């Protein structure tokens, strides 16, 4: 009976179980949660089914009851399950029927799923499962054990019985599956037996992995034997996979009994060789065995597998697997402190294995490779290397024999080699050659060599010899690092060095077999060369031995190119060049000829078609090394340097040689320079960037090699890395690559690159700038005629475009070095004639179509050359110079690209050839007028005209027609400038309406443009400068006209100065007004400046002063009322005129009565006899009516106008410019030391003398531009220059004192640092860097580099052209203008010009004047302002006076009421600019309409 309610579960618990049961069953079709029995239910279930399953019940009823119990057994308690198991125990036996066992195992499986069972109940279930049963129940048994152990992961309670049981199941399942496979004969079909086997494999592996401690309790022999048997018999890869996995899991922490080691290791070895897939796993298994089992026994098994191969106890798979396992063990240092068998015994076994004959060569090689790999692993094993070193090396003999056999087997030579000669170096001459088809053997031998070389340094000499013998024997296949040991051995033991008696023979062998043998690794061959170089260094002190040593290596250049890399050829040629420096001349000639042969013959087009590109690389390398040798010999081996130079010219000249090879010598030749003292130099990068940007292209020209593109890219990087602006015409590059090259380089062009563009000295060449040594006493001994002849030949006959363009680009820069070519005037004259002829006839070579260039680009380069040759004009006849000028005129009209260059050249001719320019002036001006519509040349033309106006000798014979052309050019550019300025103004208004943001300068950097203005560069975008230049040209040329002819031009100029705005109104702008004022003041006056004379007066109180505004001038009249002496000062915008006036009073006749006035009759004695108004009326008026708007305006005497007039007087009547003139002495490059100079050279002093006049500073009355005029703080004198329009003061630091309290020369820097323009007289011998003097206001530097030419031109020998002291007569100068990065290059000297000493001061002064004006315009423009000249400033002051005092005069007849209306008496109407005026012609004058009487009253304006 069930217990009563009081002993059972509570009512609430039953209610919860009932509710749970209902909710679980209330959703049909869904899985329900298992109902958990309460105690009463469990008790009732147990009583029911124990009784129904009892053995006394019929079998059928028992089975049905067991089936019913199975459905809910997982909800029962452990006691219930255990009771039912005991009642139904006989249903699981092997004697039960198949159906009964299925029901029974179903119950066991279902019960095992109950996770709440206690250990006893689970043990009972396990006991029931493992009962012996019929094989037909195997699947049910496996399923039950699978569920009970959760796939083997929860079986610790059943160990070790469960593992042993599963092992037994494994055997049964394997056999069943094997039979099924045989029956099915289909790999794609799957059977229940295979499924059972896979399940058992998984359970077994997890049993071992999840419980390592339990795995140690099992019977390992049974497991391992079963696994071994399965692996031997199975044909299914999956069985092998599972078996290796189980073995791996078992061996991780379990000791393998010795009796099982043999079979296990053999299995692992066999599997390792047979299956690459399992090789790593089997090696890991063996590692575990060695770590947790008896290692010596395991190693003995492996060794036994090697030694028993002869009696066929060991199979081939086990043998090779053993070799693989041994290799793995030693490669991973797996032997540890217990290395296993003795090394000698192991090596002997391996040697025996290598000799086994399998009856097939391929099989033999496979075993041999494995044996060699094992040997290599042993030799490279760190744990056994010391024991190997300590051996008596009997084993090493076995290794040597084994390696020799392997090498012989893989050799192309059938003979056997002796690897133990008396001298290792001779073995080098008889090394073996390994066939390339046995890579496995080669790889193994390389590893052996690697190991032996690693231990070589720790061996005794005798053992080292054995190792070196073997390495030499295998030198053809050994790796570079390995063979480095051989090289070190030879070097350490001095085998190839004296005093070894056979050292030279050894060296010859080393060269022949170590380097010339192309089978050797390139890195090893390189080390051989290094050793040879060391050997040479050791004997170079003995000239005889060194010379003989060098003779040995002539053949190196002849034979080494085939099969050699570029690096090897570089190294070889470096070595030969070392021999060149020390060799005597006969040997030197042989070596030089060999290098030249490499460059010429192997670099020819014919050679390249038959050989690899290595020949080209070798030729390039030879050329480069010849350049290095030339530079090394240059200091003190002149004869050798001369021969190398001639060889380089020969290479560059040979048309059969590849272009790339010919260009290499040219890289040096175009960089040759000569200093003024005869020092030959090689500079870094010539001043060629402007021209290079014109002739550059992205595509290689026809005929260039495939390496061009790469070379171009390298050159581009080289060019972009040079960001500093400098001069010295050594690398004077811009700091940014512009797409708008200005000045002489012509039109805007994108900067692209040729193969030769900006090449650097490659391949380890010495820095050329470091080479600066004398090659003779005062002159160079190298004859430049061959190089000039080459240039002439290329220009005249043509060449490959790369060569032709290279000459075009670099020739102008080299020609600027007059000192270099002073002794080659015949060739220079031929060059001049050739260039002139080609340009005049247009017969020069056009660029290929692939370059996208035009003929004008080539013409530009030729014109650059011709421009430089102007500096050589002293050596030529005048007729040639006239031809030169005519040639430049062709360039102005023929090619658009050459216009700028030609104009700049003509500007230089104005200074160098003034008479020739004067002779051709009309034609020059006509040509320029023909391009007047091309505004991009406006600046160049106007700067030329400005310069020309200041050189009287260049326009002595100018007529009226050329003058009209000049004024016409200016007017045309003024109109265009106005249009451009109007467009800019309209654009500014438009932009200001859309955005109020305005670009401004950084504080403290006045004149430095903001980022938005950096793009401004072209003339079209600089109308302000064109505007200022045009007016300046008009002014200069008007003043240059003889006074008797000036009036002829006034009308035309005045008419064109007025213009109409967009509304049709006629306008005369301020600058036009001051220009008219200038013509008004100077049309009939050419006396220059006037000063106020001293007026004789006995009483200053008798002076009467009156001031008037007459038109746009201020007139001051001061009259001595007693004598009539009058001082007249007329202040105009363009200047001030001082004059005196005195009436010539005749004595009164005797019959004349005394003159009396009212004042005299009243007794007043102070009545004046004359007043200023009389002077004004006498000079400017008659009784004719004067229109009110033009009547003089009387200024009051209250002192206010005088203040304004003093303001006018403070504004100079000329534009004040300033520039620094800085002397840089030899070797100076720092700002402090440069500014610290207090004197300069004779050439500098001569230049200063021509630049201006030395003036005293103390008490100076002119504008000194900041220089002290009181205390001589800035020196006692300075240099200044002035004409009728401009005044320039030069700040010369060398004329300023160095102050003790100012070591940094700050006082000097405050002047030069604030100058827009600095003139740098650079005698440092170094390139001038633009940022040497950091300043935000230094916009332009005019750099001058003197060149002392010892061969004086004939034209300089005459007294007429020589300087006063003759110093400058032998000097020439290179001049270049460098701009700040944000400025465009618009100067006529943006490219280097050569200038004579006599022309230098005026040329540079004009450059400075233009540069300063441009800087002023740019600075004001950058700040959004307009440049205002001094004349315009004076005009504005005068205009302000007019605006304040206009029409305020009152009639003196105020006491006469009948004199007109009140308006007549009180004042006239005021007129302002633009008002209309109407009048009537009367009495020879003009009377205002309705105001005739007032127009007659002259007292109103006097």
Coordinates of N, CA and C in Angstrom, one line a residue, residues 391 601-602 1448:
X391 N 84.8 14.3 -30.3 CA 85.1 13.0 -30.9 C 86.5 13.0 -31.5
X601 N 83.1 48.2 -76.2 CA 82.7 47.0 -77.0 C 81.5 46.3 -76.5
X602 N 81.5 46.1 -75.1 CA 80.4 45.4 -74.6 C 79.1 46.3 -74.4
X1448 N 37.7 130.3 -52.5 CA 37.4 131.0 -51.3 C 37.8 132.5 -51.4

